[in-house]
CSV table of C-alpha atoms in Angstrom, one decimal:
chain,number,residue,atom,x,y,z
A,1,MET,CA,16.3,51.2,-1.3
A,2,VAL,CA,13.8,49.8,-3.3
A,3,VAL,CA,13.5,46.6,-4.6
A,4,LEU,CA,11.6,45.9,-7.3
A,5,ARG,CA,10.5,42.5,-8.4
A,6,GLU,CA,11.5,42.0,-12.1
A,7,LYS,CA,10.4,38.8,-13.7
A,8,GLU,CA,10.1,34.7,-13.6
A,9,GLU,CA,12.2,33.4,-15.4
A,10,THR,CA,13.7,29.4,-15.1
A,11,ILE,CA,17.6,28.8,-14.1
A,12,ARG,CA,20.8,26.8,-14.2
A,13,LEU,CA,22.2,25.8,-11.1
A,14,ASN,CA,24.0,23.0,-10.2
A,15,GLY,CA,23.2,20.8,-13.0
A,16,GLU,CA,19.2,21.9,-12.4
A,17,ASN,CA,16.7,23.9,-13.6
A,18,ILE,CA,15.0,26.3,-10.9
A,19,GLU,CA,12.5,28.1,-11.2
A,20,ALA,CA,13.2,31.6,-10.0
A,21,VAL,CA,12.0,34.9,-8.7
A,22,LYS,CA,14.5,37.9,-10.4
A,23,VAL,CA,13.9,41.3,-8.2
A,24,LYS,CA,16.7,43.8,-8.9
A,25,VAL,CA,17.3,45.7,-5.8
A,26,THR,CA,18.4,49.9,-5.8
A,27,LEU,CA,18.1,53.3,-4.3
A,28,ASN,CA,15.4,55.4,-4.1
A,29,ASN,CA,17.4,58.4,-4.9
A,30,TRP,CA,19.5,60.1,-8.7
A,31,MET,CA,22.2,58.0,-7.6
A,32,SER,CA,19.8,54.4,-8.8
A,33,LYS,CA,20.9,55.0,-12.5
A,34,PHE,CA,25.0,54.3,-10.6
A,35,TRP,CA,24.1,51.1,-8.5
A,36,SER,CA,21.3,48.1,-8.6
A,37,VAL,CA,22.2,44.5,-7.7
A,38,ASN,CA,20.0,41.9,-8.5
A,39,TYR,CA,18.9,38.2,-6.3
A,40,TRP,CA,17.4,35.1,-7.1
A,41,LEU,CA,14.5,33.8,-5.8
A,42,ARG,CA,13.9,30.1,-5.4
A,43,LYS,CA,9.3,30.8,-6.5
A,44,SER,CA,8.6,28.2,-4.2
A,45,ASP,CA,9.7,29.7,-1.0
A,46,GLY,CA,11.6,32.8,-1.6
A,47,THR,CA,15.0,30.9,-1.0
A,48,PHE,CA,18.2,32.7,-2.1
A,49,LEU,CA,19.7,31.3,-5.3
A,50,ARG,CA,22.0,34.4,-6.7
A,51,TYR,CA,23.4,37.2,-6.6
A,52,GLU,CA,24.8,39.8,-9.5
A,53,GLY,CA,26.3,43.5,-8.5
A,54,VAL,CA,29.3,45.8,-8.3
A,55,SER,CA,30.9,45.8,-4.6
A,56,GLY,CA,33.1,48.8,-5.3
A,57,PRO,CA,33.0,52.4,-7.2
A,58,PRO,CA,32.5,52.6,-11.2
A,59,GLY,CA,34.6,49.8,-12.8
A,60,THR,CA,35.1,47.1,-10.1
A,61,PRO,CA,34.4,43.9,-11.5
A,62,VAL,CA,30.4,42.0,-11.0
A,63,THR,CA,30.6,40.0,-8.2
A,64,ILE,CA,29.0,36.3,-8.5
A,65,MET,CA,27.6,34.4,-5.6
A,66,GLU,CA,25.3,30.9,-6.2
A,67,LEU,CA,24.2,29.2,-3.9
A,68,LYS,CA,26.0,25.7,-4.3
A,69,CYS,CA,23.9,22.9,-1.3
A,70,GLU,CA,21.7,23.1,0.5
A,71,ILE,CA,21.9,21.4,4.3
């Protein structure tokens, strides 16, 4: 697997603007053209904020998971 730091951006989550780092995870072979997912991590401490990716065969809807609250 390959993890690439894509860019820094501000995302809106739970009504708040948060400075985040977008990270792309893909495979390290020819299959990378067909599969990748994105994570957003809080810039200040690396906490998971958001995930977007397909979790199935082609045509499967994009799965989105977001941090809802912190304890």
